[in-house]
Coordinates of C-alpha atoms in Angstrom, one line a residue:
Chain B
X1 CA 8.8 -17.5 -6.9
X2 CA 5.4 -18.3 -7.5
X3 CA 4.1 -21.0 -9.7
X4 CA 2.0 -19.1 -11.7
X5 CA -0.2 -21.2 -13.8
X6 CA -1.6 -19.7 -17.1
X7 CA -3.8 -22.8 -17.0
X8 CA -7.6 -23.0 -18.0
X9 CA -8.7 -22.7 -14.2
X10 CA -6.8 -19.4 -14.1
X11 CA -8.3 -18.4 -16.9
X12 CA -11.5 -19.2 -15.6
X13 CA -10.7 -17.7 -12.3
X14 CA -10.3 -14.3 -14.3
X15 CA -13.6 -14.6 -15.6
X16 CA -15.3 -15.7 -12.4
X17 CA -13.3 -12.8 -10.5
X18 CA -14.2 -10.1 -13.1
X19 CA -18.1 -11.0 -12.9
X20 CA -17.9 -11.2 -9.3
X21 CA -16.1 -7.6 -9.1
X22 CA -18.8 -6.3 -11.2
X23 CA -21.5 -7.5 -9.2
X24 CA -20.0 -6.0 -6.2
X25 CA -19.4 -2.9 -7.6
X26 CA -23.3 -2.4 -9.0
X27 CA -24.6 -3.7 -5.6
X28 CA -22.8 -0.4 -4.4
X29 CA -24.7 1.8 -6.7
X30 CA -28.4 0.2 -6.4
X31 CA -30.0 3.4 -8.0
X32 CA -28.2 2.3 -11.2
X33 CA -29.9 -1.1 -11.3
X34 CA -33.4 0.6 -10.9
X35 CA -32.5 2.9 -13.7
X36 CA -31.6 0.3 -15.9
X37 CA -35.1 -1.2 -15.6
X38 CA -37.3 2.2 -15.9
X39 CA -35.2 3.8 -18.3
X40 CA -36.6 1.3 -21.3
X41 CA -40.0 2.2 -20.4
X42 CA -39.6 5.9 -20.4
X43 CA -38.3 5.4 -23.8
X44 CA -41.0 3.3 -24.7
X45 CA -43.5 5.6 -23.3
X46 CA -42.6 8.6 -25.7
X47 CA -43.6 7.1 -28.6
X48 CA -46.1 5.3 -27.3
X49 CA -48.3 8.4 -25.6
X50 CA -46.9 10.6 -29.0
X51 CA -48.5 7.7 -31.1
X52 CA -51.7 8.0 -28.8
X53 CA -51.8 11.7 -29.4
X54 CA -51.7 11.8 -33.0
X55 CA -53.7 9.2 -33.6
X56 CA -56.8 9.7 -31.1
X57 CA -56.5 6.4 -29.2
X58 CA -54.2 3.4 -29.1
X59 CA -56.0 1.3 -31.3
X60 CA -55.9 3.9 -34.1
X61 CA -52.3 4.4 -33.4
X62 CA -51.8 0.8 -33.5
X63 CA -53.9 0.4 -36.8
X64 CA -51.7 3.4 -38.2
X65 CA -48.2 1.6 -37.4
X66 CA -49.3 -1.5 -38.9
X67 CA -50.5 0.0 -42.1
X68 CA -47.4 2.1 -42.6
X69 CA -44.8 -0.8 -41.2
X70 CA -46.4 -3.6 -43.0
X71 CA -46.1 -5.8 -39.6
X72 CA -49.5 -7.0 -39.8
X73 CA -49.9 -9.0 -36.5
X74 CA -47.4 -6.3 -34.5
X75 CA -48.8 -5.3 -31.5
X76 CA -47.6 -1.7 -31.3
X77 CA -47.1 -0.8 -27.7
X78 CA -45.1 -4.4 -27.2
X79 CA -43.0 -3.6 -29.9
X80 CA -42.3 -0.3 -28.5
X81 CA -41.6 -1.8 -25.0
X82 CA -39.6 -4.4 -26.7
X83 CA -37.4 -2.3 -28.9
X84 CA -37.0 0.0 -25.9
X85 CA -35.7 -2.9 -23.8
X86 CA -33.7 -4.1 -26.4
X87 CA -32.2 -0.7 -27.3
X88 CA -31.2 -0.8 -23.7
X89 CA -29.5 -3.6 -23.3
X90 CA -27.6 -4.0 -26.8
X91 CA -26.2 -0.3 -26.0
X92 CA -25.2 -1.4 -22.9
X93 CA -23.3 -4.3 -24.3
X94 CA -22.2 -2.6 -27.4
X95 CA -20.3 0.0 -25.0
X96 CA -19.3 -2.7 -22.4
X97 CA -15.5 -2.9 -23.1
X98 CA -15.6 1.0 -24.3
X99 CA -17.1 2.2 -21.4
X100 CA -15.0 -0.3 -18.9
X101 CA -11.8 0.9 -20.8
X102 CA -12.8 4.5 -19.8
X103 CA -13.4 3.9 -16.5
X104 CA -10.5 1.9 -15.8
X105 CA -8.5 4.7 -17.3
X106 CA -10.2 7.2 -15.0
X107 CA -9.8 5.1 -11.9
X108 CA -6.3 4.5 -12.9
X109 CA -7.3 0.9 -12.9
X110 CA -6.1 0.2 -16.5
X111 CA -2.8 -0.2 -16.6
X112 CA -2.8 -2.4 -13.5
X113 CA -5.3 -4.7 -15.3
X114 CA -2.5 -4.6 -18.4
X115 CA 0.2 -5.2 -16.1
X116 CA -1.1 -8.7 -15.2
X117 CA -0.8 -11.9 -17.5
X118 CA -4.8 -12.4 -17.7
X119 CA -6.0 -12.4 -21.3
X120 CA -8.0 -9.4 -22.4
X121 CA -10.4 -12.3 -23.6
X122 CA -10.9 -13.4 -20.2
X123 CA -11.9 -10.2 -18.7
X124 CA -14.4 -9.1 -21.9
X125 CA -15.6 -12.6 -20.9
X126 CA -16.6 -11.9 -17.4
X127 CA -17.5 -8.5 -18.3
X128 CA -20.0 -10.3 -20.7
X129 CA -21.2 -12.5 -18.2
X130 CA -22.0 -9.7 -15.9
X131 CA -23.6 -7.8 -18.6
X132 CA -25.9 -11.0 -19.7
X133 CA -27.0 -11.4 -16.0
X134 CA -27.8 -7.7 -15.7
X135 CA -29.4 -7.5 -19.3
X136 CA -31.5 -10.6 -18.3
X137 CA -32.5 -9.4 -14.9
X138 CA -33.2 -5.7 -16.4
X139 CA -35.0 -6.8 -19.6
X140 CA -37.6 -9.2 -18.0
X141 CA -38.3 -6.8 -14.9
X142 CA -38.4 -3.7 -17.6
X143 CA -40.6 -5.8 -20.0
X144 CA -43.1 -6.9 -17.1
X145 CA -43.1 -3.7 -15.6
X146 CA -43.8 -1.9 -19.1
X147 CA -46.6 -4.4 -20.2
X148 CA -48.3 -3.8 -16.6
X149 CA -48.0 0.2 -17.1
X150 CA -49.6 -0.4 -20.6
X151 CA -52.2 -2.5 -19.9
X152 CA -50.9 -5.6 -22.3
X153 CA -50.0 -9.2 -21.5
X154 CA -46.5 -9.7 -21.0
X155 CA -46.6 -13.9 -21.3
X156 CA -47.8 -13.3 -24.9
X157 CA -45.8 -15.0 -27.6
X158 CA -42.7 -17.5 -26.7
X159 CA -40.8 -15.7 -23.7
X160 CA -38.4 -18.6 -23.3
X161 CA -37.5 -18.5 -27.0
X162 CA -37.0 -14.4 -26.8
X163 CA -34.9 -14.6 -23.8
X164 CA -32.7 -17.4 -25.2
X165 CA -32.4 -15.3 -28.5
X166 CA -31.4 -12.5 -26.2
X167 CA -28.6 -14.2 -24.4
X168 CA -27.3 -15.8 -27.9
X169 CA -27.6 -12.5 -29.6
X170 CA -25.8 -10.4 -27.0
X171 CA -22.5 -12.1 -27.8
X172 CA -21.8 -10.4 -31.1
X173 CA -22.5 -7.6 -29.9
X174 CA -20.1 -8.3 -27.1
X175 CA -17.5 -8.9 -29.7
X176 CA -18.1 -5.8 -31.3
X177 CA -17.8 -3.7 -28.2
X178 CA -14.0 -4.7 -28.5
X179 CA -14.1 -2.0 -31.4
X180 CA -15.6 0.6 -28.9
X181 CA -12.8 -0.4 -26.8
X182 CA -10.4 0.3 -29.7
X183 CA -12.0 3.6 -30.2
X184 CA -11.7 4.8 -26.6
X185 CA -8.0 4.1 -26.9
X186 CA -7.8 6.1 -29.8
X187 CA -10.4 8.6 -29.3
X188 CA -10.1 11.2 -26.6
X189 CA -13.4 12.5 -26.2
X190 CA -14.7 8.9 -26.8
X191 CA -17.8 9.8 -24.1
X192 CA -19.5 12.4 -26.4
X193 CA -19.2 10.0 -29.7
X194 CA -20.6 7.4 -27.3
X195 CA -23.5 9.3 -26.7
X196 CA -24.2 10.4 -30.2
X197 CA -23.7 7.2 -31.7
X198 CA -26.0 5.0 -29.5
X199 CA -29.0 7.1 -31.1
X200 CA -27.7 6.0 -34.4
X201 CA -27.5 2.4 -33.3
X202 CA -31.6 2.5 -32.1
X203 CA -32.2 3.6 -35.4
X204 CA -30.3 0.8 -37.3
X205 CA -31.3 -2.0 -34.9
X206 CA -35.1 -1.0 -35.6
X207 CA -35.7 -0.3 -31.9
X208 CA -38.9 2.2 -32.2
X209 CA -39.6 1.6 -35.7
X210 CA -39.0 -1.3 -38.4
X211 CA -35.8 -0.6 -40.5
X212 CA -38.0 -1.6 -43.7
X213 CA -40.0 1.9 -43.4
X214 CA -36.6 3.7 -43.4
X215 CA -34.3 4.5 -46.5
X216 CA -32.4 1.8 -48.1
X217 CA -28.9 2.8 -47.1
X218 CA -29.9 2.5 -43.6
X219 CA -31.4 -0.7 -44.2
X220 CA -28.3 -2.0 -45.6
X221 CA -26.6 -0.7 -42.5
X222 CA -29.2 -2.6 -40.4
X223 CA -28.8 -5.6 -42.2
X224 CA -24.6 -5.8 -41.4
X225 CA -25.4 -5.3 -38.1
X226 CA -26.4 -8.1 -35.4
X227 CA -28.3 -5.8 -32.9
X228 CA -30.8 -5.7 -35.8
X229 CA -31.4 -9.3 -35.6
X230 CA -31.5 -9.5 -32.1
X231 CA -34.0 -6.9 -31.8
X232 CA -36.2 -8.7 -34.9
X233 CA -35.8 -12.3 -33.5
X234 CA -37.0 -10.9 -29.9
X235 CA -40.3 -9.1 -31.7
X236 CA -40.9 -12.2 -33.7
X237 CA -41.1 -14.7 -30.7
X238 CA -43.0 -12.3 -28.6
X239 CA -45.4 -10.3 -30.8
X240 CA -45.8 -12.8 -33.6
X241 CA -44.3 -10.3 -36.5
X242 CA -43.0 -13.0 -39.4
X243 CA -39.6 -14.2 -39.1
X244 CA -37.0 -11.8 -40.7
X245 CA -35.9 -14.7 -43.3
X246 CA -39.4 -16.2 -42.9
X247 CA -38.1 -19.0 -40.9
X248 CA -36.9 -19.0 -37.2
X249 CA -34.1 -21.3 -38.1
X250 CA -32.9 -19.1 -40.8
X251 CA -32.8 -16.2 -38.3
X252 CA -31.1 -18.0 -35.9
X253 CA -28.4 -19.1 -38.1
X254 CA -27.6 -15.6 -39.2
X255 CA -27.4 -14.8 -35.8
X256 CA -24.9 -17.7 -35.0
X257 CA -23.0 -16.4 -38.1
X258 CA -22.3 -13.5 -36.0
X259 CA -21.8 -15.2 -32.6
X260 CA -19.0 -16.9 -34.6
X261 CA -17.4 -13.7 -36.7
X262 CA -18.1 -10.7 -34.5
X263 CA -15.8 -11.8 -31.4
X264 CA -12.5 -12.6 -33.7
X265 CA -13.1 -9.2 -35.7
X266 CA -13.6 -7.0 -32.6
X267 CA -10.6 -8.6 -30.7
X268 CA -8.5 -8.2 -33.8
X269 CA -9.1 -4.5 -34.3
X270 CA -8.3 -4.1 -30.8
X271 CA -5.5 -5.9 -30.5
X272 CA -4.0 -3.8 -33.5
X273 CA -5.2 -0.6 -31.6
X274 CA -3.7 -1.7 -28.2
X275 CA -0.3 -2.0 -29.9
X276 CA -0.4 0.9 -31.8
X277 CA -1.2 2.8 -28.5
X278 CA 1.4 1.2 -26.5
X279 CA 3.9 2.4 -29.2
X280 CA 2.7 6.0 -28.9
X281 CA 1.6 7.1 -25.2
X282 CA 0.6 4.5 -23.7
X283 CA -3.0 2.7 -22.6
X284 CA -3.4 4.9 -19.0
X285 CA -3.6 8.2 -21.0
X286 CA -6.5 9.8 -22.4
Chain J
X1 CA 23.2 -14.2 -21.5
X2 CA 24.6 -14.6 -18.0
X3 CA 22.2 -16.3 -15.7
X4 CA 22.9 -13.6 -12.8
X5 CA 21.6 -10.6 -15.0
X6 CA 17.8 -10.8 -14.4
X7 CA 17.0 -7.7 -16.3
X8 CA 19.4 -6.6 -19.6
X9 CA 18.3 -3.3 -21.0
X10 CA 20.1 -2.1 -24.4
X11 CA 20.0 1.3 -26.4
X12 CA 16.3 1.7 -25.2
X13 CA 15.0 4.9 -26.5
X14 CA 11.5 6.2 -26.1
X15 CA 10.3 9.1 -28.4
X16 CA 6.5 10.8 -27.6
X17 CA 4.9 12.0 -30.1
X18 CA 2.6 14.9 -29.3
X19 CA 1.0 18.3 -30.5
X20 CA 2.2 21.4 -29.2
X21 CA -0.5 24.0 -29.4
X22 CA 0.3 27.3 -30.8
X23 CA -2.9 28.9 -31.1
X24 CA -6.7 28.2 -30.6
X25 CA -6.7 25.8 -33.6
X26 CA -3.0 25.7 -34.7
X27 CA -0.7 23.3 -33.4
X28 CA 2.6 22.0 -34.4
X29 CA 4.0 18.4 -34.1
X30 CA 6.5 17.9 -31.3
X31 CA 8.8 15.1 -30.4
X32 CA 9.6 14.5 -26.6
X33 CA 12.7 12.2 -26.2
X34 CA 12.1 10.5 -23.0
X35 CA 14.8 8.0 -22.9
X36 CA 17.8 8.4 -25.2
X37 CA 19.6 4.9 -25.5
X38 CA 19.5 3.5 -22.1
X39 CA 21.6 0.9 -21.4
X40 CA 22.1 -1.3 -17.9
X41 CA 21.9 -4.3 -16.2
X42 CA 20.4 -5.6 -13.0
X43 CA 21.8 -8.9 -11.4
X44 CA 19.6 -11.3 -9.7
X45 CA 19.0 -10.6 -5.9
X46 CA 20.1 -6.9 -5.9
X47 CA 18.0 -3.4 -5.2
X48 CA 18.7 -1.5 -8.2
X49 CA 17.6 2.3 -7.6
X50 CA 17.0 4.6 -10.5
X51 CA 17.6 8.2 -8.8
X52 CA 16.8 11.5 -10.6
X53 CA 14.3 14.2 -10.7
X54 CA 10.8 14.5 -12.0
X55 CA 10.2 14.1 -15.5
X56 CA 13.8 12.5 -15.5
X57 CA 12.2 9.3 -17.7
X58 CA 12.4 6.8 -14.7
X59 CA 8.5 6.1 -14.9
X60 CA 8.9 5.6 -18.9
X61 CA 11.8 3.4 -18.7
X62 CA 9.3 1.1 -15.8
X63 CA 6.3 1.4 -17.9
X64 CA 8.3 -0.1 -21.2
X65 CA 10.0 -2.7 -18.6
X66 CA 6.7 -3.7 -17.4
X67 CA 5.3 -3.8 -21.2
X68 CA 2.7 -1.4 -20.7
X69 CA 4.7 0.8 -23.6
X70 CA 6.8 -0.2 -26.4
X71 CA 10.4 1.7 -26.9
X72 CA 11.3 3.5 -29.8
X73 CA 14.2 1.3 -30.6
X74 CA 16.4 -0.8 -28.2
X75 CA 15.9 -4.3 -26.6
X76 CA 15.3 -5.4 -23.1
X77 CA 15.2 -8.8 -21.4
X78 CA 13.3 -9.4 -18.0
X79 CA 13.8 -12.5 -16.2
X80 CA 15.0 -13.9 -19.4
X81 CA 11.9 -12.6 -21.7
X82 CA 12.5 -10.5 -24.5
X83 CA 9.7 -7.3 -24.6
X84 CA 7.7 -9.0 -27.2
X85 CA 7.3 -12.2 -24.6
X86 CA 4.5 -9.8 -22.6
X87 CA 3.0 -12.8 -20.4
X88 CA 6.3 -13.9 -19.8
X89 CA 7.5 -10.6 -18.2
X90 CA 4.0 -9.9 -16.6
X91 CA 4.0 -13.4 -14.9
X92 CA 7.6 -12.4 -13.3
X93 CA 7.0 -8.8 -11.9
X94 CA 5.0 -7.2 -9.3
X95 CA 4.8 -3.6 -9.6
X96 CA 3.7 -0.4 -8.3
X97 CA 3.2 2.6 -10.3
X98 CA 1.3 5.4 -10.4
X99 CA 0.8 5.9 -6.8
X100 CA -2.0 5.1 -4.9
X101 CA -4.2 4.9 -8.0
X102 CA -4.7 1.5 -9.5
X103 CA -7.2 0.4 -6.9
X104 CA -11.0 -0.4 -7.1
X105 CA -12.3 2.3 -4.8
X106 CA -16.0 0.8 -4.3
X107 CA -14.1 -2.7 -3.4
X108 CA -12.7 -3.3 0.0
X109 CA -8.8 -4.0 0.2
X110 CA -9.5 -7.7 0.8
X111 CA -11.9 -8.0 -2.4
X112 CA -9.0 -6.0 -4.7
X113 CA -6.3 -8.4 -3.3
X114 CA -8.8 -11.3 -4.2
X115 CA -9.2 -10.0 -7.9
X116 CA -5.7 -9.3 -8.5
X117 CA -4.6 -12.6 -7.2
X118 CA -7.0 -14.3 -10.0
X119 CA -5.8 -11.8 -12.4
X120 CA -2.3 -12.9 -11.4
X121 CA -3.8 -16.5 -11.7
X122 CA -2.8 -17.0 -8.3
X123 CA -4.3 -20.5 -7.5
X124 CA -7.3 -20.2 -5.6
X125 CA -5.8 -22.7 -3.0
X126 CA -3.2 -20.3 -1.8
X127 CA -4.8 -17.2 -2.7
X128 CA -6.4 -16.5 0.6
X129 CA -3.4 -17.5 2.9
X130 CA -1.3 -15.0 0.6
X131 CA -3.5 -12.3 1.4
X132 CA -3.7 -13.1 4.9
X133 CA 0.3 -12.9 5.3
X134 CA 0.3 -9.5 3.6
X135 CA -2.4 -8.3 5.8
X136 CA -0.3 -9.3 8.8
X137 CA 3.2 -8.0 7.2
X138 CA 1.6 -4.6 6.3
X139 CA -0.6 -4.3 8.9
X140 CA -3.5 -3.6 7.3
X141 CA -5.9 -5.7 9.4
X142 CA -7.9 -2.1 10.5
X143 CA -8.9 -1.2 7.3
X144 CA -8.6 -4.4 4.7
X145 CA -12.7 -5.0 5.0
X146 CA -13.5 -1.5 4.4
X147 CA -13.8 0.0 0.7
X148 CA -10.7 2.0 -0.8
X149 CA -12.8 4.9 -0.8
X150 CA -12.5 5.6 2.8
X151 CA -9.2 5.1 3.1
X152 CA -6.2 8.1 3.5
X153 CA -3.6 8.7 1.1
X154 CA -0.9 6.6 3.1
X155 CA -3.0 3.2 3.4
X156 CA -4.1 3.6 -0.3
X157 CA -0.1 3.4 -1.2
X158 CA 0.1 0.7 1.5
X159 CA -2.6 -1.5 -0.4
X160 CA -0.9 -0.5 -3.6
X161 CA 1.8 -2.2 -2.4
X162 CA 0.1 -5.2 -1.3
X163 CA -1.2 -5.5 -4.7
X164 CA 2.2 -5.6 -5.9
X165 CA 3.5 -8.5 -3.7
X166 CA 0.2 -10.7 -4.8
X167 CA 1.8 -13.1 -7.1
X168 CA 5.3 -13.4 -5.2
X169 CA 6.9 -12.6 -8.3
X170 CA 10.8 -12.7 -8.4
X171 CA 11.3 -9.1 -9.6
X172 CA 9.9 -6.1 -8.1
X173 CA 9.2 -2.6 -9.7
X174 CA 8.4 0.2 -7.8
X175 CA 7.9 3.7 -8.8
X176 CA 8.4 6.1 -5.7
X177 CA 6.6 3.7 -3.4
X178 CA 7.1 6.4 -0.1
X179 CA 5.1 9.1 -1.8
X180 CA 2.3 10.2 0.6
X181 CA 3.4 7.9 3.3
X182 CA 4.4 9.9 6.5
X183 CA 7.8 9.3 7.6
X184 CA 7.3 6.5 10.1
X185 CA 5.5 4.7 7.1
X186 CA 7.8 5.0 4.4
X187 CA 10.4 3.9 7.1
X188 CA 8.7 0.7 7.7
X189 CA 8.0 0.0 3.9
X190 CA 11.7 0.6 3.5
X191 CA 12.3 -2.4 5.7
X192 CA 9.6 -4.4 4.0
X193 CA 11.5 -3.9 0.9
X194 CA 14.7 -4.8 2.5
X195 CA 13.2 -8.0 3.6
X196 CA 11.7 -8.9 0.3
X197 CA 15.2 -8.7 -1.1
X198 CA 16.5 -10.7 1.6
X199 CA 14.0 -13.3 0.6
X200 CA 15.6 -13.5 -2.8
X201 CA 13.6 -10.7 -4.8
X202 CA 15.3 -8.5 -7.4
X203 CA 13.7 -4.9 -6.9
X204 CA 14.0 -1.7 -9.0
X205 CA 13.3 1.1 -6.6
X206 CA 12.7 4.7 -8.3
X207 CA 12.9 7.5 -6.2
X208 CA 13.8 11.3 -6.3
X209 CA 14.9 11.0 -2.6
X210 CA 18.3 10.3 -2.4
X211 CA 18.2 9.2 1.0
X212 CA 16.2 6.4 -0.1
X213 CA 18.8 5.4 -3.0
X214 CA 21.3 5.5 -0.6
X215 CA 19.7 3.4 2.3
X216 CA 18.3 0.9 0.1
X217 CA 20.3 0.2 -3.1
X218 CA 23.1 -2.0 -4.0
X219 CA 23.2 0.0 -7.2
X220 CA 22.1 3.3 -8.2
X221 CA 21.7 4.5 -11.9
X222 CA 21.1 8.4 -11.7
X223 CA 18.9 9.4 -14.7
X224 CA 18.4 12.7 -16.0
X225 CA 16.8 14.0 -18.9
X226 CA 16.2 10.1 -20.2
X227 CA 19.9 9.2 -20.1
X228 CA 21.6 7.5 -17.3
X229 CA 24.7 9.8 -16.3
X230 CA 26.3 7.7 -13.5
X231 CA 25.8 4.1 -12.4
X232 CA 27.7 2.4 -9.4
X233 CA 27.6 1.3 -6.0
X234 CA 26.4 4.5 -3.9
X235 CA 29.2 4.7 -1.9
X236 CA 31.6 4.8 -4.8
X237 CA 29.2 7.8 -6.5
X238 CA 30.2 9.1 -3.4
X239 CA 33.6 8.6 -3.0
X240 CA 34.1 10.4 -6.5
X241 CA 33.5 13.3 -5.0
X242 CA 35.7 12.9 -1.6
X243 CA 38.3 14.8 -2.5
X244 CA 36.0 17.9 -2.6
X245 CA 34.4 19.9 -0.2
X246 CA 30.5 20.7 -0.5
X247 CA 29.4 24.1 1.7
X248 CA 25.7 25.2 1.6
X249 CA 25.1 29.1 2.0
X250 CA 21.8 30.4 3.1
X251 CA 20.6 33.8 2.7
X252 CA 20.1 36.4 0.3
X253 CA 22.4 36.1 -2.2
X254 CA 22.6 38.1 -5.4
X255 CA 23.3 36.4 -8.8
X256 CA 26.6 38.3 -9.1
X257 CA 28.2 37.1 -5.8
X258 CA 27.4 33.5 -7.4
X259 CA 29.3 34.3 -10.0
X260 CA 32.1 35.9 -8.2
X261 CA 32.3 32.8 -5.9
X262 CA 32.5 30.8 -9.1
X263 CA 35.7 32.6 -10.5
X264 CA 37.5 31.8 -7.2
X265 CA 40.5 29.6 -7.9
X266 CA 39.9 26.2 -6.2
X267 CA 36.0 26.7 -6.3
X268 CA 34.7 23.9 -9.1
X269 CA 31.5 25.0 -9.2
X270 CA 28.7 27.5 -7.4
X271 CA 25.0 26.9 -8.1
X272 CA 21.7 28.3 -6.8
X273 CA 19.8 25.1 -5.6
X274 CA 16.7 24.8 -3.5
X275 CA 16.0 22.7 -0.5
X276 CA 12.8 21.9 1.5
X277 CA 12.5 23.0 4.6
X278 CA 13.1 20.6 7.3
X279 CA 9.5 21.3 9.2
X280 CA 7.3 18.9 7.4
X281 CA 6.1 21.5 4.8
X282 CA 6.5 21.5 1.3
X283 CA 8.1 25.3 1.5
X284 CA 11.6 25.3 -0.1
X285 CA 14.3 27.5 0.4
X286 CA 17.4 28.5 -1.8
X287 CA 20.7 28.2 -1.2
X288 CA 24.1 28.5 -2.9
X289 CA 26.0 25.0 -3.3
X290 CA 29.5 25.3 -3.3
X291 CA 32.1 22.4 -4.5
X292 CA 35.6 23.6 -3.8
X293 CA 38.9 21.6 -3.3
X294 CA 39.6 22.7 0.5
X295 CA 36.7 24.4 2.1
X296 CA 38.9 25.1 5.4
X297 CA 41.4 27.3 3.6
X298 CA 38.7 28.8 0.8
X299 CA 36.2 29.5 3.7
X300 CA 37.8 33.2 4.3
X301 CA 37.7 34.1 0.9
X302 CA 34.6 32.7 0.0
X303 CA 33.0 34.9 2.9
X304 CA 34.8 37.9 1.9
X305 CA 33.5 37.6 -1.8
X306 CA 30.1 37.0 -0.7
X307 CA 29.7 39.9 1.7
X308 CA 31.8 42.5 -0.9
X309 CA 28.8 41.1 -3.7
X310 CA 26.0 42.3 -1.4
X311 CA 25.2 39.1 0.0
X312 CA 23.5 38.7 3.3
X313 CA 24.7 35.6 5.3
X314 CA 22.2 33.4 7.2
X315 CA 24.2 30.2 7.5
X316 CA 26.9 28.4 6.3
X317 CA 27.1 24.6 6.5
X318 CA 29.8 22.2 5.4
X319 CA 27.7 19.2 4.2
X320 CA 28.4 15.7 4.2
X321 CA 28.5 13.9 0.4
X322 CA 25.1 12.9 -0.7
X323 CA 23.9 11.2 -3.9
X324 CA 22.3 14.5 -4.5
X325 CA 25.9 16.0 -4.7
X326 CA 27.0 13.6 -7.3
X327 CA 23.8 14.6 -9.2
X328 CA 24.5 18.3 -8.7
X329 CA 28.2 17.9 -9.5
X330 CA 27.2 16.2 -13.1
X331 CA 24.4 18.4 -14.1
X332 CA 24.3 21.8 -12.0
X333 CA 21.0 21.0 -10.9
X334 CA 19.1 19.7 -8.0
X335 CA 17.2 16.6 -7.5
X336 CA 14.4 18.3 -6.5
X337 CA 13.7 20.3 -9.6
X338 CA 11.3 19.2 -12.2
X339 CA 13.2 18.4 -15.1
X340 CA 11.1 17.7 -18.2
X341 CA 12.8 15.9 -21.0
X342 CA 13.5 18.2 -23.9
X343 CA 11.2 18.2 -26.8
X344 CA 12.0 19.3 -30.4
X345 CA 9.6 20.2 -33.1

């Protein structure tokens, strides 16, 4: 009989193994990584070009944007490019565990994974590291490329701080992705649900328009969604708009509170859903 | 608990709740009783066969024992761990379920084994050498560094088997492990299963191929419609039928002829069954399976009754008793039949 050590080293091995497996898999789908870089640029191009067409010029569009949103220091183009990139990384992270569960169900590997003593947290941590690395890579390249294409300075604002907010702000999103995992286990037609919901996410995180310009009930939903503070923080760091609570440290504190709460809530909900599914037809069915 | 009994199963039931479609938008609640109060023990170091037709409940039972499913009622202990102690059980078993599925197709075989080694917390210091020994054992050298998507079905099955051995667990649970393997590879895999057992592993071997159960298993539980209907040493199970002879009649046999044969004194049963044509294809041929007390004296009367009732006889064989005959004797059906467990509304 083997001596199986359920030690910290073992758990770290699962985290690292999962991270490497994802990297190797994506390296065999090269087009997918390029799409991650170009998609946000295409998302940003639509409102930028539409705004320009409606206003007559970029400067007119920018003035309209500032007047209608109250963001007096905002660079209209930078706001859209950043919003599109954050939207892209947040949706990828938010569906991370849900997509993972569904993909593994399709491959038939989910039951193989669930038969191992590896903890779901270790597997998610490995997935999360992979998404953080991929997000940082695609965010930087997507942002740089977008700025160059639309003729704005990519090095304006505090780039390092923005990157730090991105990496820390994605942690609660990864935690919430457990909820999506639970949803995928429960809902058979999860893909169409995910596709519909992701545009709702874009709205409540203020990716393309500040939520302060939206109806009150949407603002309330936004304020309890960590993706909103992630987007706002990066916007504030890069474009110079005022921090949401007027102070960088207060904004960061809110993000840290989400870092502590969301993974616990997400994991608890997922565990409950997993138990219910095991009592019903099993995790491999969809 | 006896130390020798590495698996103990008591009154295990599993009810699947589903919806039965009765129209475009209408459905009725439906219950499928997949397991109906199964109890058995597996001794440490034995190969325990679960033999039954498709849909009998074998996979459901294995999924419960591997903690993938929760039972509706009943208890089980695996290697001393109750079903609630998932990690204890997971660390105690290597399992092969779902046939060739369960591998990452974009990874090579070696990368799959490395990853599953990590998931089973196999220390890195011994992982590489264990993977190499599995590659040697299963002769995977030529394919192990190719991505799984390029494998044939048989190669994938071998790789899944290697994955089941990666954690060198004391218990192996194998669900139809020779499906999709050719005859030679299936025989090789059965030999490896025997060797693993000789090395001290306890093995639960699910199959619907009676010859596999006869060849490998120390004890066999015959499972049908969610119940274990017989459980013993394969030889003892066959001995229970030794007093009777079994005849196989092939040809064009009307139902009236079968009924007439069944009414002959000394004929215990006469059932129309199917068997696979022995030419490597999936073609099946019907035959009349007759269990009688003395075929030598009964045969002329049986032929006469069949002929007078419109039967065109092509072939008559006296069969060696097999586990399938035990199954037929109890259920009146063949192991080849797909017998989904009954449902109730």
